[in-house]
Tab-separated table of C-alpha atoms in Angstrom:
chain	number	residue	atom	x	y	z
I	154	MET	CA	65.304	-71.654	-42.631
I	155	ARG	CA	62.708	-74.309	-43.447
I	156	ASP	CA	65.447	-76.864	-44.158
I	157	ALA	CA	67.166	-76.185	-40.828
I	158	PHE	CA	63.912	-76.578	-38.842
I	159	ARG	CA	62.035	-78.927	-41.161
I	160	GLY	CA	60.093	-80.718	-38.418
I	161	TYR	CA	58.427	-77.502	-37.231
I	162	TYR	CA	56.913	-76.812	-40.667
I	163	PRO	CA	53.953	-78.654	-42.184
I	164	PRO	CA	54.746	-80.411	-45.471
I	165	THR	CA	54.474	-78.258	-48.572
I	166	GLU	CA	51.889	-78.988	-51.254
I	167	HIS	CA	54.648	-80.504	-53.392
I	168	GLU	CA	55.823	-82.725	-50.519
I	169	LEU	CA	52.274	-83.921	-49.820
I	170	LYS	CA	51.690	-84.736	-53.462
I	171	ASP	CA	54.978	-86.654	-53.549
I	172	MET	CA	54.010	-88.667	-50.433
I	173	TRP	CA	50.547	-89.500	-51.750
I	174	THR	CA	51.799	-90.366	-55.226
I	175	ARG	CA	54.818	-92.566	-54.538
I	176	GLY	CA	55.463	-92.640	-50.788
I	177	LEU	CA	55.284	-95.641	-48.510
I	178	VAL	CA	51.907	-96.033	-46.786
I	179	ILE	CA	52.472	-97.532	-43.327
I	180	LEU	CA	49.636	-98.384	-40.924
I	181	ASP	CA	50.294	-99.027	-37.249
I	182	THR	CA	48.742	-101.913	-35.313
I	183	ASN	CA	45.617	-100.151	-34.061
I	184	ALA	CA	44.868	-98.632	-37.453
I	185	LEU	CA	44.780	-102.165	-38.877
I	186	LEU	CA	42.849	-103.588	-35.926
I	187	ASN	CA	40.194	-100.902	-36.392
I	188	LEU	CA	39.096	-102.780	-39.504
I	189	PHE	CA	37.541	-105.317	-37.104
I	190	ARG	CA	35.737	-102.495	-35.265
I	191	TYR	CA	34.025	-100.910	-38.281
I	192	THR	CA	30.605	-101.766	-39.675
I	193	GLU	CA	30.654	-103.752	-42.917
I	194	LYS	CA	30.104	-100.721	-45.192
I	195	THR	CA	32.866	-98.672	-43.577
I	196	ARG	CA	35.240	-101.644	-43.491
I	197	MET	CA	34.749	-102.248	-47.223
I	198	ASP	CA	35.268	-98.541	-47.952
I	199	PHE	CA	38.493	-98.425	-45.947
I	200	LEU	CA	39.732	-101.582	-47.663
I	201	LYS	CA	39.086	-99.817	-50.984
I	202	VAL	CA	41.399	-97.037	-49.829
I	203	LEU	CA	44.117	-99.563	-49.030
I	204	GLU	CA	43.534	-101.425	-52.297
I	205	ALA	CA	44.011	-98.184	-54.229
I	206	LYS	CA	47.346	-97.749	-52.434
I	207	ARG	CA	48.349	-101.409	-52.702
I	208	THR	CA	51.626	-100.746	-54.542
I	209	GLN	CA	52.646	-98.252	-51.817
I	210	LEU	CA	51.664	-100.382	-48.806
I	211	TRP	CA	54.358	-101.692	-46.513
I	212	ILE	CA	54.056	-103.171	-43.021
I	213	PRO	CA	56.880	-103.262	-40.451
I	214	HIS	CA	57.396	-106.734	-39.029
I	215	GLN	CA	56.663	-105.389	-35.529
I	216	VAL	CA	53.197	-104.239	-36.640
I	217	GLY	CA	52.540	-107.674	-38.136
I	218	VAL	CA	53.503	-109.369	-34.871
I	219	GLU	CA	51.343	-107.070	-32.727
I	220	PHE	CA	48.428	-107.324	-35.173
I	221	HIS	CA	48.326	-111.120	-35.042
I	222	ARG	CA	48.789	-111.187	-31.265
I	223	ARG	CA	45.941	-108.765	-30.591
I	224	ARG	CA	43.463	-109.578	-33.357
I	225	ILE	CA	41.673	-112.295	-31.369
I	226	GLU	CA	41.580	-110.008	-28.302
I	227	VAL	CA	39.744	-107.330	-30.305
I	228	ILE	CA	37.267	-109.862	-31.707
I	229	ASN	CA	36.665	-111.398	-28.272
I	230	ALA	CA	36.123	-107.946	-26.767
I	231	GLN	CA	33.286	-107.427	-29.261
I	232	GLU	CA	31.707	-110.664	-28.082
I	233	ARG	CA	32.096	-109.749	-24.413
I	234	ALA	CA	30.457	-106.366	-24.929
I	235	PHE	CA	26.956	-107.827	-24.840
I	236	ALA	CA	27.553	-109.792	-21.625
I	237	ASP	CA	29.252	-106.758	-20.039
I	238	LEU	CA	26.285	-104.545	-20.875
I	239	GLU	CA	23.839	-107.138	-19.558
I	240	SER	CA	25.803	-107.449	-16.316
I	241	THR	CA	26.018	-103.676	-15.916
I	242	LEU	CA	22.282	-103.271	-16.519
I	243	THR	CA	21.493	-105.898	-13.899
I	244	SER	CA	23.865	-104.349	-11.387
I	245	ALA	CA	22.512	-100.842	-12.017
I	246	GLN	CA	18.911	-102.028	-11.725
I	247	ASN	CA	19.635	-103.770	-8.432
I	248	SER	CA	21.449	-100.736	-7.063
I	249	ILE	CA	18.659	-98.321	-8.028
I	250	GLN	CA	15.934	-100.668	-6.792
I	251	ASN	CA	17.668	-101.093	-3.445
I	252	THR	CA	17.797	-97.311	-3.076
I	253	VAL	CA	14.128	-96.964	-4.037
I	254	ASN	CA	13.175	-99.629	-1.471
I	255	ARG	CA	14.780	-97.588	1.290
I	256	PHE	CA	12.166	-94.884	0.807
I	257	LYS	CA	8.957	-96.913	0.803
I	258	ARG	CA	7.706	-94.877	3.770
I	259	HIS	CA	8.593	-91.527	2.161
I	260	PRO	CA	5.491	-89.255	2.075
I	261	SER	CA	6.237	-87.800	-1.378
I	262	LEU	CA	7.786	-90.722	-3.250
I	263	ASP	CA	5.648	-93.255	-5.101
I	264	THR	CA	8.139	-96.097	-4.923
I	265	ALA	CA	5.840	-98.541	-6.709
I	266	THR	CA	5.663	-96.264	-9.761
I	267	LEU	CA	9.416	-95.688	-9.669
I	268	SER	CA	9.991	-99.451	-9.585
I	269	GLU	CA	7.709	-99.963	-12.588
I	270	LEU	CA	9.488	-97.201	-14.548
I	271	LEU	CA	12.857	-98.719	-13.687
I	272	GLU	CA	11.730	-102.183	-14.781
I	273	ARG	CA	10.379	-100.883	-18.110
I	274	SER	CA	13.478	-98.770	-18.804
I	275	VAL	CA	15.914	-101.575	-18.076
I	276	SER	CA	13.734	-103.983	-20.056
I	277	ASP	CA	13.854	-101.648	-23.089
I	278	LEU	CA	17.624	-101.285	-22.787
I	279	ARG	CA	18.054	-105.030	-22.415
I	280	ALA	CA	15.904	-105.613	-25.510
I	281	SER	CA	18.089	-103.208	-27.515
I	282	VAL	CA	21.237	-105.018	-26.403
I	283	ASN	CA	19.716	-108.402	-27.276
I	284	GLU	CA	18.674	-107.095	-30.685
I	285	ALA	CA	22.199	-105.846	-31.337
I	286	GLN	CA	23.620	-109.212	-30.245
I	287	GLN	CA	21.322	-111.057	-32.662
I	288	ARG	CA	22.337	-108.662	-35.463
I	289	HIS	CA	25.988	-109.311	-34.656
I	290	ALA	CA	25.432	-113.058	-34.718
I	291	GLY	CA	23.510	-112.887	-37.989
I	292	THR	CA	26.032	-110.743	-39.846
I	293	VAL	CA	29.533	-110.592	-38.369
I	294	LEU	CA	29.532	-114.168	-37.044
I	295	ALA	CA	27.252	-115.989	-39.468
I	296	GLN	CA	28.942	-114.449	-42.514
I	297	ASP	CA	32.400	-114.973	-41.007
I	298	GLN	CA	33.249	-111.320	-41.615
I	299	ASN	CA	36.231	-111.320	-39.258
I	300	GLN	CA	37.899	-114.125	-41.225
I	301	GLN	CA	37.140	-112.347	-44.496
I	302	THR	CA	38.713	-109.175	-43.132
I	303	LEU	CA	41.830	-111.084	-42.112
I	304	GLU	CA	42.102	-112.631	-45.583
I	305	SER	CA	41.695	-109.211	-47.232
I	306	ILE	CA	44.467	-107.732	-45.088
I	307	THR	CA	46.693	-110.748	-45.733
I	308	GLY	CA	46.209	-110.360	-49.485
I	309	LEU	CA	46.936	-106.646	-49.455
I	310	TYR	CA	50.298	-107.141	-47.713
I	311	ALA	CA	51.513	-110.170	-49.637
I	312	GLY	CA	55.209	-109.541	-50.336
I	313	ARG	CA	55.092	-106.206	-48.500
I	314	VAL	CA	56.179	-107.224	-44.998
I	315	GLY	CA	59.427	-106.016	-43.450
I	316	ASP	CA	62.065	-108.458	-42.246
I	317	PRO	CA	62.148	-109.440	-38.553
I	318	TYR	CA	65.048	-108.405	-36.341
I	319	SER	CA	67.374	-111.043	-34.944
I	320	ALA	CA	67.672	-111.569	-31.184
I	321	GLU	CA	71.042	-109.809	-31.265
I	322	GLU	CA	69.602	-106.810	-33.128
I	323	LEU	CA	66.730	-106.551	-30.659
I	324	ASP	CA	69.047	-106.725	-27.643
I	325	ALA	CA	71.180	-103.920	-29.068
I	326	LEU	CA	68.069	-101.832	-29.810
I	327	TYR	CA	66.722	-102.352	-26.291
I	328	LYS	CA	69.995	-101.044	-24.841
I	329	ARG	CA	69.792	-97.964	-27.059
I	330	GLY	CA	66.139	-97.665	-26.154
I	331	ALA	CA	66.838	-97.456	-22.431
I	332	ASP	CA	69.097	-94.461	-23.050
I	333	ARG	CA	66.587	-92.843	-25.445
I	334	TYR	CA	63.767	-93.240	-22.932
I	335	ASP	CA	65.842	-91.710	-20.133
I	336	LYS	CA	66.384	-88.689	-22.368
I	337	GLN	CA	62.721	-88.755	-23.544
I	338	VAL	CA	63.723	-89.240	-27.171
I	339	PRO	CA	60.636	-90.376	-29.132
I	340	PRO	CA	58.981	-92.655	-29.836
I	341	GLY	CA	58.080	-95.026	-27.014
I	342	PHE	CA	59.272	-93.196	-23.906
I	343	LYS	CA	55.654	-92.902	-22.683
I	344	ASP	CA	55.717	-96.710	-22.388
I	345	LYS	CA	58.833	-96.768	-20.208
I	346	ASP	CA	56.889	-98.095	-17.197
I	347	LYS	CA	55.682	-101.148	-19.098
I	348	SER	CA	57.445	-104.457	-18.555
I	349	GLU	CA	60.497	-105.567	-20.546
I	350	PRO	CA	60.740	-105.944	-23.482
I	351	GLY	CA	57.179	-104.862	-24.322
I	352	ARG	CA	57.923	-101.246	-23.544
I	353	TYR	CA	60.176	-101.076	-26.606
I	354	GLY	CA	57.464	-102.061	-29.100
I	355	ASP	CA	57.040	-98.560	-30.577
I	356	LEU	CA	60.809	-98.098	-30.806
I	357	VAL	CA	61.208	-101.394	-32.686
I	358	LEU	CA	58.444	-100.313	-35.071
I	359	TRP	CA	60.096	-96.929	-35.666
I	360	ASP	CA	63.560	-98.429	-36.121
I	361	GLN	CA	62.177	-100.817	-38.756
I	362	ILE	CA	60.579	-97.849	-40.546
I	363	LEU	CA	63.948	-96.072	-40.549
I	364	ARG	CA	65.681	-99.157	-41.943
I	365	LYS	CA	63.131	-99.275	-44.774
I	366	ALA	CA	63.640	-95.540	-45.330
I	367	ARG	CA	67.402	-96.022	-45.788
I	368	GLU	CA	66.794	-98.799	-48.315
I	369	SER	CA	64.005	-97.178	-50.318
I	370	LYS	CA	64.824	-93.455	-50.063
I	371	LEU	CA	61.062	-92.842	-50.355
I	372	PRO	CA	58.782	-90.392	-48.536
I	373	ALA	CA	56.143	-91.949	-46.291
I	374	LEU	CA	52.680	-91.573	-44.813
I	375	PHE	CA	52.351	-93.111	-41.359
I	376	ILE	CA	48.755	-93.875	-40.326
I	377	THR	CA	48.560	-94.200	-36.559
I	378	ASP	CA	45.765	-94.398	-34.004
I	379	ASP	CA	48.216	-93.659	-31.185
I	380	ALA	CA	47.550	-90.223	-29.694
I	381	LYS	CA	50.423	-90.112	-27.195
I	382	GLU	CA	52.907	-87.247	-27.129
I	383	ASP	CA	55.859	-89.497	-27.932
I	384	TRP	CA	54.485	-89.653	-31.504
I	385	TRP	CA	52.813	-86.246	-31.849
I	386	TYR	CA	53.999	-82.666	-31.304
I	387	ILE	CA	51.385	-81.416	-28.806
I	388	VAL	CA	51.231	-77.822	-27.540
I	389	ASP	CA	48.680	-76.840	-24.867
I	390	GLY	CA	46.624	-79.916	-25.698
I	391	ASP	CA	46.527	-79.226	-29.461
I	392	THR	CA	48.251	-81.604	-31.874
I	393	GLN	CA	50.463	-79.683	-34.300
I	394	GLY	CA	51.811	-82.641	-36.307
I	395	PRO	CA	54.382	-85.427	-35.947
I	396	ARG	CA	57.144	-85.076	-33.366
I	397	VAL	CA	59.836	-82.830	-34.775
I	398	GLU	CA	62.551	-85.348	-33.843
I	399	LEU	CA	60.808	-88.082	-35.848
I	400	VAL	CA	60.435	-85.944	-38.970
I	401	ASP	CA	64.127	-85.046	-38.777
I	402	GLU	CA	65.214	-88.630	-38.068
I	403	TYR	CA	63.274	-89.943	-41.057
I	404	TRP	CA	64.721	-87.237	-43.311
I	405	GLU	CA	68.226	-88.165	-42.203
I	406	ALA	CA	67.535	-91.783	-43.185
I	407	ALA	CA	65.644	-91.257	-46.468
I	408	GLU	CA	66.360	-87.665	-47.526
I	409	ALA	CA	62.592	-87.479	-47.903
I	410	ARG	CA	59.649	-86.369	-45.786
I	411	ILE	CA	57.344	-88.406	-43.530
I	412	HIS	CA	53.916	-87.212	-42.445
I	413	PHE	CA	51.465	-88.676	-39.928
I	414	TYR	CA	47.705	-89.105	-40.238
I	415	ALA	CA	45.093	-90.464	-37.875
I	416	PRO	CA	42.942	-93.060	-39.736
I	417	ASP	CA	39.966	-90.688	-40.058
I	418	ARG	CA	42.121	-87.918	-41.541
I	419	PHE	CA	43.699	-90.404	-43.960
I	420	ALA	CA	40.250	-91.599	-45.104
I	421	GLU	CA	39.021	-88.013	-45.363
I	422	MET	CA	41.974	-86.949	-47.541
I	423	PHE	CA	41.454	-89.960	-49.795
I	424	ALA	CA	37.709	-89.249	-50.048
I	425	ARG	CA	38.496	-85.807	-51.497
I	426	ALA	CA	40.411	-87.308	-54.419
I	427	PRO	CA	38.672	-87.176	-57.823
I	428	GLY	CA	36.675	-90.338	-58.522
I	429	SER	CA	36.746	-91.530	-54.903
I	430	THR	CA	33.804	-93.751	-53.901
I	431	ILE	CA	34.365	-93.416	-50.145
I	432	SER	CA	31.130	-92.215	-48.535
I	433	PRO	CA	30.989	-89.358	-46.012
I	434	GLU	CA	29.241	-91.770	-43.617
I	435	SER	CA	32.224	-94.111	-43.706
I	436	VAL	CA	34.632	-91.235	-43.018
I	437	ALA	CA	32.449	-90.201	-40.075
I	438	GLU	CA	32.503	-93.729	-38.630
I	439	VAL	CA	36.279	-94.013	-39.015
I	440	GLU	CA	36.515	-90.740	-37.104
I	441	LYS	CA	34.147	-91.998	-34.380
I	442	VAL	CA	36.141	-95.198	-33.852
I	443	SER	CA	39.496	-93.403	-33.964
I	444	ARG	CA	38.450	-90.646	-31.597
I	445	ALA	CA	36.790	-92.918	-29.003
I	446	ARG	CA	40.078	-94.199	-27.540
I	447	PRO	CA	42.237	-91.101	-28.179
I	448	GLN	CA	39.654	-88.923	-26.391
I	449	ARG	CA	40.009	-91.054	-23.302
I	450	SER	CA	43.785	-91.090	-23.786
I	451	HIS	CA	43.815	-87.295	-24.120
I	452	GLU	CA	42.049	-86.928	-20.770
I	453	ARG	CA	44.503	-89.368	-19.193
I	454	LEU	CA	47.387	-87.504	-20.839
I	455	SER	CA	46.285	-84.122	-19.479
I	456	SER	CA	46.052	-85.510	-15.956
I	457	LEU	CA	49.381	-87.303	-16.329
I	458	ASN	CA	51.092	-84.161	-17.618
I	459	GLU	CA	49.888	-82.205	-14.586
I	460	LEU	CA	51.240	-84.846	-12.200
I	461	GLU	CA	54.587	-84.992	-13.989
I	462	ALA	CA	54.864	-81.184	-14.075
I	463	GLU	CA	54.359	-80.996	-10.306
I	464	ARG	CA	56.879	-83.797	-9.784
I	465	ARG	CA	59.492	-81.999	-11.924
I	466	HIS	CA	58.939	-78.769	-9.992
I	467	LEU	CA	59.364	-80.443	-6.595
I	468	ILE	CA	62.477	-82.316	-7.708
I	469	SER	CA	63.961	-79.043	-8.971
I	470	VAL	CA	63.332	-77.559	-5.519
I	471	LEU	CA	65.047	-80.523	-3.871
I	472	ASN	CA	68.016	-80.379	-6.217
I	473	SER	CA	68.392	-76.617	-5.832
I	474	ARG	CA	68.735	-77.095	-2.073
I	475	ARG	CA	71.050	-80.113	-2.305
I	476	PRO	CA	72.396	-79.916	-5.869
I	477	SER	CA	75.213	-82.378	-5.206
I	478	ASP	CA	73.054	-85.159	-3.767
I	479	ARG	CA	71.031	-86.951	-6.426
I	480	ARG	CA	70.002	-89.590	-3.889
I	481	LEU	CA	67.157	-87.263	-2.911
I	482	LEU	CA	65.212	-88.673	-5.837
I	483	THR	CA	64.659	-91.790	-3.713
I	484	PRO	CA	62.376	-91.537	-0.633
I	485	PRO	CA	64.029	-92.099	2.784
I	486	ARG	CA	63.439	-95.379	4.594
I	487	SER	CA	61.400	-93.776	7.368
I	488	ILE	CA	58.792	-92.614	4.860
I	489	LEU	CA	58.844	-95.932	3.072
I	490	ARG	CA	58.419	-97.836	6.342
I	491	GLU	CA	55.333	-95.767	7.124
I	492	GLU	CA	53.860	-96.385	3.675
I	493	ILE	CA	54.657	-100.110	3.789
I	494	SER	CA	52.992	-100.377	7.196
I	495	GLU	CA	49.935	-98.459	5.976
I	496	VAL	CA	49.564	-100.589	2.844
I	497	SER	CA	50.070	-103.798	4.881
I	498	GLN	CA	47.240	-102.789	7.190
I	499	ARG	CA	45.001	-102.055	4.222
I	500	ILE	CA	45.862	-105.453	2.726
I	501	ASP	CA	44.953	-107.218	5.988
I	502	LEU	CA	41.698	-105.287	6.207
I	503	GLN	CA	40.823	-106.012	2.591
I	504	MET	CA	41.595	-109.716	3.010
I	505	ASN	CA	39.312	-109.896	6.057
I	506	ARG	CA	36.517	-108.137	4.179
I	507	LEU	CA	36.979	-110.420	1.192
I	508	ARG	CA	36.970	-113.513	3.427
I	509	LYS	CA	33.696	-112.448	5.066
I	510	LEU	CA	32.125	-111.664	1.693
I	511	GLU	CA	33.130	-115.051	0.277
I	512	GLN	CA	31.667	-116.787	3.324
I	513	ALA	CA	28.432	-114.830	2.916
I	514	LEU	CA	28.337	-115.699	-0.788
I	515	GLU	CA	28.930	-119.367	-0.023
I	516	ARG	CA	26.038	-119.380	2.475
I	517	PHE	CA	23.806	-117.556	0.015
I	518	GLU	CA	24.561	-119.990	-2.824
I	519	SER	CA	23.937	-122.936	-0.502
I	520	ARG	CA	20.581	-121.434	0.387
I	521	LEU	CA	19.837	-120.861	-3.289
I	522	PHE	CA	20.629	-124.481	-4.080
I	523	ASP	CA	18.089	-125.681	-1.495
I	524	ILE	CA	15.213	-123.691	-3.014
I	525	ASP	CA	12.992	-125.920	-5.179
I	526	ASN	CA	10.703	-123.236	-6.567
I	527	ASP	CA	12.159	-121.768	-9.788
I	528	GLU	CA	10.372	-118.460	-9.331
I	529	ASP	CA	11.755	-117.987	-5.823
I	530	ARG	CA	15.227	-118.995	-7.003
I	531	ASN	CA	15.165	-116.595	-9.980
I	532	ALA	CA	14.110	-113.760	-7.674
I	533	LEU	CA	17.339	-114.223	-5.701
I	534	ILE	CA	19.713	-114.487	-8.674
I	535	PRO	CA	20.224	-110.680	-9.007
I	536	GLU	CA	21.390	-110.569	-5.382
I	537	GLN	CA	23.802	-113.438	-6.082
I	538	GLU	CA	25.202	-111.609	-9.126
I	539	SER	CA	25.603	-108.441	-7.068
I	540	LEU	CA	27.625	-110.341	-4.452
I	541	GLN	CA	29.791	-111.924	-7.162
I	542	GLU	CA	30.520	-108.509	-8.711
I	543	GLU	CA	31.456	-107.122	-5.297
I	544	ARG	CA	33.826	-110.048	-4.773
I	545	LEU	CA	35.509	-109.358	-8.135
I	546	ARG	CA	35.886	-105.665	-7.287
I	547	MET	CA	37.423	-106.454	-3.906
I	548	ARG	CA	39.850	-108.957	-5.444
I	549	ASN	CA	41.009	-106.346	-7.964
I	550	GLU	CA	41.560	-103.816	-5.173
I	551	LEU	CA	43.541	-106.400	-3.234
I	552	ASP	CA	45.723	-107.095	-6.300
I	553	HIS	CA	46.501	-103.365	-6.644
I	554	LEU	CA	47.401	-103.108	-2.955
I	555	MET	CA	49.757	-106.072	-3.191
I	556	MET	CA	51.444	-104.586	-6.273
I	557	ARG	CA	51.909	-101.316	-4.377
I	558	HIS	CA	53.340	-103.206	-1.381
I	559	ASP	CA	55.877	-105.021	-3.589
I	560	ALA	CA	56.928	-101.741	-5.243
I	561	LEU	CA	57.444	-100.077	-1.874
I	562	ARG	CA	59.516	-103.007	-0.602
I	563	ASP	CA	61.721	-102.707	-3.662
I	564	GLU	CA	62.152	-98.955	-3.105
I	565	TYR	CA	62.973	-99.606	0.555
I	566	THR	CA	65.795	-101.961	-0.457
I	567	HIS	CA	67.465	-99.178	-2.479
I	568	ALA	CA	66.639	-96.270	-0.166
I	569	PRO	CA	69.515	-93.944	0.897
I	570	ASP	CA	70.810	-93.154	4.368
I	571	GLU	CA	68.461	-91.108	6.557
I	572	ALA	CA	71.094	-88.466	7.340
I	573	ILE	CA	70.507	-86.558	4.113
I	574	TYR	CA	66.902	-85.881	5.154
I	575	ALA	CA	67.617	-83.844	8.259
I	576	ASP	CA	65.639	-80.849	6.920
I	577	PRO	CA	61.900	-81.355	7.757
I	578	ASP	CA	60.813	-79.264	4.763
I	579	MET	CA	62.812	-81.456	2.422
I	580	ARG	CA	61.328	-84.583	3.994
I	581	GLU	CA	57.848	-83.227	3.361
I	582	ILE	CA	58.685	-82.328	-0.238
I	583	GLN	CA	60.138	-85.772	-0.821
I	584	ARG	CA	57.053	-87.378	0.707
I	585	ARG	CA	54.953	-85.474	-1.829
I	586	VAL	CA	57.268	-86.588	-4.648
I	587	SER	CA	56.838	-90.195	-3.534
I	588	HIS	CA	53.039	-89.883	-3.619
I	589	LEU	CA	53.179	-88.196	-7.018
I	590	GLU	CA	55.320	-90.984	-8.443
I	591	HIS	CA	52.766	-93.538	-7.239
I	592	ALA	CA	49.933	-91.530	-8.842
I	593	ILE	CA	51.911	-91.270	-12.078
I	594	ARG	CA	52.426	-95.045	-12.188
I	595	LEU	CA	48.683	-95.599	-11.736
I	596	ALA	CA	47.836	-93.027	-14.432
I	597	ARG	CA	50.232	-94.670	-16.884
I	598	ARG	CA	48.770	-98.088	-16.096
I	599	GLN	CA	45.290	-96.715	-16.887
I	600	ALA	CA	46.582	-95.190	-20.110
I	601	ASP	CA	48.114	-98.546	-21.052
I	602	SER	CA	44.746	-100.158	-20.419
I	603	ASP	CA	43.153	-97.642	-22.801
I	604	ASP	CA	45.719	-98.505	-25.484
I	605	GLU	CA	44.865	-102.221	-25.279
I	606	SER	CA	41.127	-101.699	-25.684
């Protein structure tokens, strides 16, 4: 029975030993990029793990491409962290202080004391951030640790990189991928709302792994920091192991087993080996870094699953009432016209608000320029920064509204005839489906943003 339903069973002790002893060790993009997120001690420990497995390491060409494209983004994000924290502290201080100032005539609030406490607290936080920034500059930057890490990774994978796919091979894979995604065949279908051809990145990676499996006939360990359900078999929020389809597909290619590990679990398993020098502290940090993004992704995933479950239920209701008319999956034009009109009004309103804010900011900055006294000018800078942050927020909201407007216009172009929506109940159900689909797109966009961080 185990052979017939292999993917539902965890690997046996013999299979695990075989994978650890001679199997391919394949890290995905984020697992490699995490090496730039670890402290020096943990990074060196994790590199020791990879060095010990050097003869088993292999990297799909797709992982190499994504790694080199995103490496600078990860490094730059570390640099921006200090400025982001400083900006957030300033904004929070201004917001709290403005609220405190509103209650200067309150009989029970000592606003002067509250202001002093706020100033000291923010000052302490700012000092901690500055200290961390100086540490970063004195170690990571001054010692050129990021470049050293890149050179270590490059050395480990010398001669162990998979071949790239030709343009023709990629085009053929993308066509297969569209069909797989429609049928929710893993991996990659959770990225189906991304733009072309980026949404097929995980599928390209997996296909390259399968090609290597056919050539080598070796078992494999796949180390991935991706927590989405198109890689993992998740039941009621608990991860049971790799997707059953992926285990079976790899076996069909290699006649051997593949098993997945998150980076922290991989480091933990290696640390248990006799003679291992990997410290428990390093394993704990690998876990902290790995779990930071997946925790956020898990929350997004739970919310997304609820939205998709409701959408599936409503569509089943629609199809049960009009089983022969699949056009019900597209909202009618009357609903779309209403939504387009509503979003257009919101765009106009937002543009007017943004225009007024920019005029106010321009007047404020002109006034600031005319002030000769440095102390008076510095006292007004927080207000200027607050206005600039509000402008950025409003611009982002306007961008989202315009994207929604464009999507609705596209749906309107392909909307069906109104006659099939004669039933008011069905119109209301379809309206709800339309809103759910919009919410799902936003949730997936947020999940994509988590993946990039």
